[in-house]
Short mmCIF file of C-alpha atoms and ligand atoms in Angstrom, two decimals:
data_model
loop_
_atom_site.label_atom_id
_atom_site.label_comp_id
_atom_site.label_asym_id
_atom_site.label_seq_id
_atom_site.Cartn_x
_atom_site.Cartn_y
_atom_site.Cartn_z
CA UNK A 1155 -84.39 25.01 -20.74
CA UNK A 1156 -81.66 23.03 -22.53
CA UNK A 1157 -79.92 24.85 -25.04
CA UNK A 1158 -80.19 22.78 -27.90
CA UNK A 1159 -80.38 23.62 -31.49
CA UNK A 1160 -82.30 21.39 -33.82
CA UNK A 1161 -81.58 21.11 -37.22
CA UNK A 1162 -84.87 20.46 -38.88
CA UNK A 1163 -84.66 18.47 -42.80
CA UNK A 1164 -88.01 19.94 -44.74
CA UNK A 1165 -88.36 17.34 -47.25
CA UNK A 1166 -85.45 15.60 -48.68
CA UNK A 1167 -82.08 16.58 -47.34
CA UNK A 1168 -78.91 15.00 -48.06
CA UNK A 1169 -77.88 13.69 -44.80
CA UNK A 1170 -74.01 14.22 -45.26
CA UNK A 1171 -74.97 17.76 -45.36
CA UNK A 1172 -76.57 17.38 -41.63
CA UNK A 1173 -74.29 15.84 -39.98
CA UNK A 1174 -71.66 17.82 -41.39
CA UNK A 1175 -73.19 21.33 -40.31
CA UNK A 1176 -73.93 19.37 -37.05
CA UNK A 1177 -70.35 19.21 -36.17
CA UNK A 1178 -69.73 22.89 -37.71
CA UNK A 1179 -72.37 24.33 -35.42
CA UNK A 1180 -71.38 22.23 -32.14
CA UNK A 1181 -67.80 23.71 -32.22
CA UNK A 1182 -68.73 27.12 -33.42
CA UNK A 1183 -71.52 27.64 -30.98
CA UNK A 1184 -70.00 25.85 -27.96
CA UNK A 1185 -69.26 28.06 -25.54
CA UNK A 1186 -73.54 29.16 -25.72
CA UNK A 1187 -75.49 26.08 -26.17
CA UNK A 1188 -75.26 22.27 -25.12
CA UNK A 1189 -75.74 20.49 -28.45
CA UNK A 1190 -76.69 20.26 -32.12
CA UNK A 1191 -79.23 18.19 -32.79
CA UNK A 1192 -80.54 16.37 -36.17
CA UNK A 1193 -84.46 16.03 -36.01
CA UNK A 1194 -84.92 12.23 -36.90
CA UNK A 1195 -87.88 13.03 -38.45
CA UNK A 1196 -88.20 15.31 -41.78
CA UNK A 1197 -90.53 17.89 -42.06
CA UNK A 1198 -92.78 17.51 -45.23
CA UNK A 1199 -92.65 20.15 -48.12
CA UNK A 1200 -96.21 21.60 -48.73
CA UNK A 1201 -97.46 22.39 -52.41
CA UNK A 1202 -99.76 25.47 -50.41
CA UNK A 1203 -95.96 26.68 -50.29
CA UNK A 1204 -95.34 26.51 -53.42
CA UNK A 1205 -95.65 28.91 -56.50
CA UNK A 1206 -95.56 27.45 -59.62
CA UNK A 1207 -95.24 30.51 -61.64
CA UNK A 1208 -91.99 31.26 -59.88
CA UNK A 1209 -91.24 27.66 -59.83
CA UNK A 1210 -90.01 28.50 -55.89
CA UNK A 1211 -91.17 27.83 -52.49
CA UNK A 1212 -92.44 30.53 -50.33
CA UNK A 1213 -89.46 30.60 -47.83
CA UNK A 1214 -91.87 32.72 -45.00
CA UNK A 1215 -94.70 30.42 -44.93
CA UNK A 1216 -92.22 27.57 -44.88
CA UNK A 1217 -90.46 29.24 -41.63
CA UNK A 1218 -93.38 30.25 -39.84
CA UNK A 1219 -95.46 26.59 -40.41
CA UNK A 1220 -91.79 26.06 -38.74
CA UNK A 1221 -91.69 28.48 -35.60
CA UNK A 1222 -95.40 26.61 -34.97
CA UNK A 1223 -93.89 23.17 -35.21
CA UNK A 1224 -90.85 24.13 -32.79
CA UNK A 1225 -93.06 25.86 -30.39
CA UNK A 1226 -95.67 23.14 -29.97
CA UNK A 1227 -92.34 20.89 -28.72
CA UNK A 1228 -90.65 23.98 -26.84
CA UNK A 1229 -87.56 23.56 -28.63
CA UNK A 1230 -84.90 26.07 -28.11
CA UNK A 1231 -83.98 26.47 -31.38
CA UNK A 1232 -84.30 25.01 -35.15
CA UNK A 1233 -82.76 25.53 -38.14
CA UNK A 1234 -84.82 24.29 -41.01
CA UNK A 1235 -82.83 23.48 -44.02
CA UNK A 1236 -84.35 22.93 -47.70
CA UNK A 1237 -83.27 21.56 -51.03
CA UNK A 1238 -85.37 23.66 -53.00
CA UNK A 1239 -84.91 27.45 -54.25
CA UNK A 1240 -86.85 30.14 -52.40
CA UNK A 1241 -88.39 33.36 -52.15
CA UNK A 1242 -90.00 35.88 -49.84
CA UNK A 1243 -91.91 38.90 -50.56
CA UNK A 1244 -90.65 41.32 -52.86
CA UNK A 1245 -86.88 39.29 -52.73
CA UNK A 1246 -86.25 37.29 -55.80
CA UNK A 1247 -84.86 34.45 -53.83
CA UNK A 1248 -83.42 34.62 -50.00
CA UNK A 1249 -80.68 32.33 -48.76
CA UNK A 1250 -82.79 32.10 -45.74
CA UNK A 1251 -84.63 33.79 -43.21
CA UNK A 1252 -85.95 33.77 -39.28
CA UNK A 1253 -88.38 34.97 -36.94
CA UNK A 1254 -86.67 37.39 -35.14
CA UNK A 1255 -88.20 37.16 -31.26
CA UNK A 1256 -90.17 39.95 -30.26
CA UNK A 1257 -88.33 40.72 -26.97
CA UNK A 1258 -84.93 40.94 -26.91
CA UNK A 1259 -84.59 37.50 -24.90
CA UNK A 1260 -83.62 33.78 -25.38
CA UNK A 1261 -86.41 32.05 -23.27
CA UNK A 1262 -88.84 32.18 -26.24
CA UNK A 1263 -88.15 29.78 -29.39
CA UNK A 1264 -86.54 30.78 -32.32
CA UNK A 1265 -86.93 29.08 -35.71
CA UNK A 1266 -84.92 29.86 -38.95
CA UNK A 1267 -84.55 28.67 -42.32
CA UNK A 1268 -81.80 28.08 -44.91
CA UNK A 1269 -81.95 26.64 -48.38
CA UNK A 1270 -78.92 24.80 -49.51
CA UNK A 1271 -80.12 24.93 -53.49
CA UNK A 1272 -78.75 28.04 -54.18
CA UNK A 1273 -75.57 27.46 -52.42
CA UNK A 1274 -74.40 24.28 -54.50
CA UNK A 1275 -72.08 25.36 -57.86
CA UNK A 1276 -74.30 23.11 -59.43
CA UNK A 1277 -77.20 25.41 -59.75
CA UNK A 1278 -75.01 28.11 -61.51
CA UNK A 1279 -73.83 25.17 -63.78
CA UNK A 1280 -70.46 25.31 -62.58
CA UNK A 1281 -68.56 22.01 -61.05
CA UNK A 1282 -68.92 21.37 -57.39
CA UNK A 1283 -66.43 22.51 -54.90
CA UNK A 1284 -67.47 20.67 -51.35
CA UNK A 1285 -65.12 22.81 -49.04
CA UNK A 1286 -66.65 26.20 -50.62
CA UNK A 1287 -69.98 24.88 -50.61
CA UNK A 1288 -70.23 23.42 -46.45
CA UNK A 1289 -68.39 26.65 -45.95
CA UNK A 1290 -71.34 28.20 -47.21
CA UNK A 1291 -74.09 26.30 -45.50
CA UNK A 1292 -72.22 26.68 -42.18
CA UNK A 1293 -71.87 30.80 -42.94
CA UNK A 1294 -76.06 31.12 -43.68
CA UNK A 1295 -76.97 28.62 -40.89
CA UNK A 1296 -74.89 31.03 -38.54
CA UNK A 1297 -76.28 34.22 -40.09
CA UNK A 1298 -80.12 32.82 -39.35
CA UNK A 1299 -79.36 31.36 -36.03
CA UNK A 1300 -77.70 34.52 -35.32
CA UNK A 1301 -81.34 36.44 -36.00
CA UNK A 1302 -83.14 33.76 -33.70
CA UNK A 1303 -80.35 34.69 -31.01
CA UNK A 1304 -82.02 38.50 -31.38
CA UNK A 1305 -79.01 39.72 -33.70
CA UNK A 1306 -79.62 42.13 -36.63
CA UNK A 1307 -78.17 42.82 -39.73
CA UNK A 1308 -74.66 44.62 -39.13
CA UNK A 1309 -72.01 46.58 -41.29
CA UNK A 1310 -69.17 44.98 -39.94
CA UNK A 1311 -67.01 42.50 -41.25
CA UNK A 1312 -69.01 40.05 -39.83
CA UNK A 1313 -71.28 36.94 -40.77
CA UNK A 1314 -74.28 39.27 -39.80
CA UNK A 1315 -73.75 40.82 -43.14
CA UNK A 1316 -76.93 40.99 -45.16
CA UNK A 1317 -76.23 39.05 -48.78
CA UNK A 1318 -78.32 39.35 -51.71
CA UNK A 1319 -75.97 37.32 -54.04
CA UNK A 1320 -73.64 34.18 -53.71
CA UNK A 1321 -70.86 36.67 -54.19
CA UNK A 1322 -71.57 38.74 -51.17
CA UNK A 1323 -72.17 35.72 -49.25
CA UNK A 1324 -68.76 34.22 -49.91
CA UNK A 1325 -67.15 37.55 -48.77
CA UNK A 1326 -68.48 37.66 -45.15
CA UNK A 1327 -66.50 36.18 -42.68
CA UNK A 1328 -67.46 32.61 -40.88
CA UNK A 1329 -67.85 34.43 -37.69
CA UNK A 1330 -69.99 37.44 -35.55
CA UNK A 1331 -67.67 41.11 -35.56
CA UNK A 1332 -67.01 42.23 -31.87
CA UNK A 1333 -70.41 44.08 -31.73
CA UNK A 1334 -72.40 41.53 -32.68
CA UNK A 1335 -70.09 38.97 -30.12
CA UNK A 1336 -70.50 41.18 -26.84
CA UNK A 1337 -74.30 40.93 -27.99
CA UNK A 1338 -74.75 37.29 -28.01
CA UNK A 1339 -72.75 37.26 -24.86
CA UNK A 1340 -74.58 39.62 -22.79
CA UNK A 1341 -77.65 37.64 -24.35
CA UNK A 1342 -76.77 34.53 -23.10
CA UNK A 1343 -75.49 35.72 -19.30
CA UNK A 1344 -79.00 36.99 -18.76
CA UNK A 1345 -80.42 33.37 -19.78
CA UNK A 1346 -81.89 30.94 -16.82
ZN1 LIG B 637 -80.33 38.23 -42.37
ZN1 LIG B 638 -71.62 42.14 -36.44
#
């Protein structure tokens, strides 16, 4: 299987944003995959996924109508990424979120889900800062991909750091701790 990770737009998605996190992905991930991808089609938002009394989208629907979609085409892996705020369960709002594979392997598809809303200054009514803000993006696309590679959350330093505000998401690193490194590693070597 070629080791390609999709990233999937779900309804409208700046494309500067894509392409940038395209190039952000391809070097960081390089020595395990052969390319980043950008779907050329986008992937509709559904108003089933929607709850208008919390005025969010339902963030696990949205990623498991995803894991079906990538699946069906036997991708290896996608990375959904949505303009819109969201929720899951209980959580208030998530940053994102994956479905973890069941075995502790590669060879089945992985599909997880950011949001970039959340992530913009703009939502917190605070002027725009691009550097901090596709430093972001690239930090919770890692963190997600990171749970379709098998990886849980860990203590570390390290990007596998849950974060339940912006705050604690800007002070995890941009990369996996040493654990969470030998991990992926070992992951990938046993991959045919
Ligand atoms: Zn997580
Ligand atoms: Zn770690």
């Amino acid at each position: 299987m070629k080791k390609v990770i999709y990233l999937q737009k779900i309804g409208d998605v700046d494309d500067i944003v894509l392409k940038k996190l395209k190039k952000n992905l391809n070097s960081f991930f390089k020595e395990f995959i052969d390319s980043v991808e950008i779907s050329p089609d986008s992937i509709p938002l559904k108003v089933s996924e929607y709850s208008p009394s919390k005025r969010q989208y339902n963030g696990s629907l949205t990623v498991r109508r995803l894991y079906k979609y990538c699946n069906e085409r036997k991708h290896f892996r996608t990375l959904g990424i949505i303009d819109k705020d969201i929720f899951s369960g209980e959580f208030k709002f998530i940053f994102g979120n994956a479905i973890i594979p069941k075995k502790q392997d590669l060879n089945s598809p992985g599909a997880s889900l950011i949001q970039i809303k959340r992530l913009k200054e703009g939502f917190y009514n605070r002027p725009e800062n691009k550097a901090q803000f596709e430093l972001r993006v690239l930090k919770e696309a890692i963190h997600e991909l990171g749970h379709t590679f098998c990886l849980e959350h860990c203590n570390n330093k390290c990007v596998m750091q849950f974060s339940n505000s912006l705050l604690e998401a800007d002070e995890k690193p941009a990369k996996f701790c040493l654990s969470c490194s030998k991990k992926l590693k070992d992951l990938f070597g046993n991959l045919d």
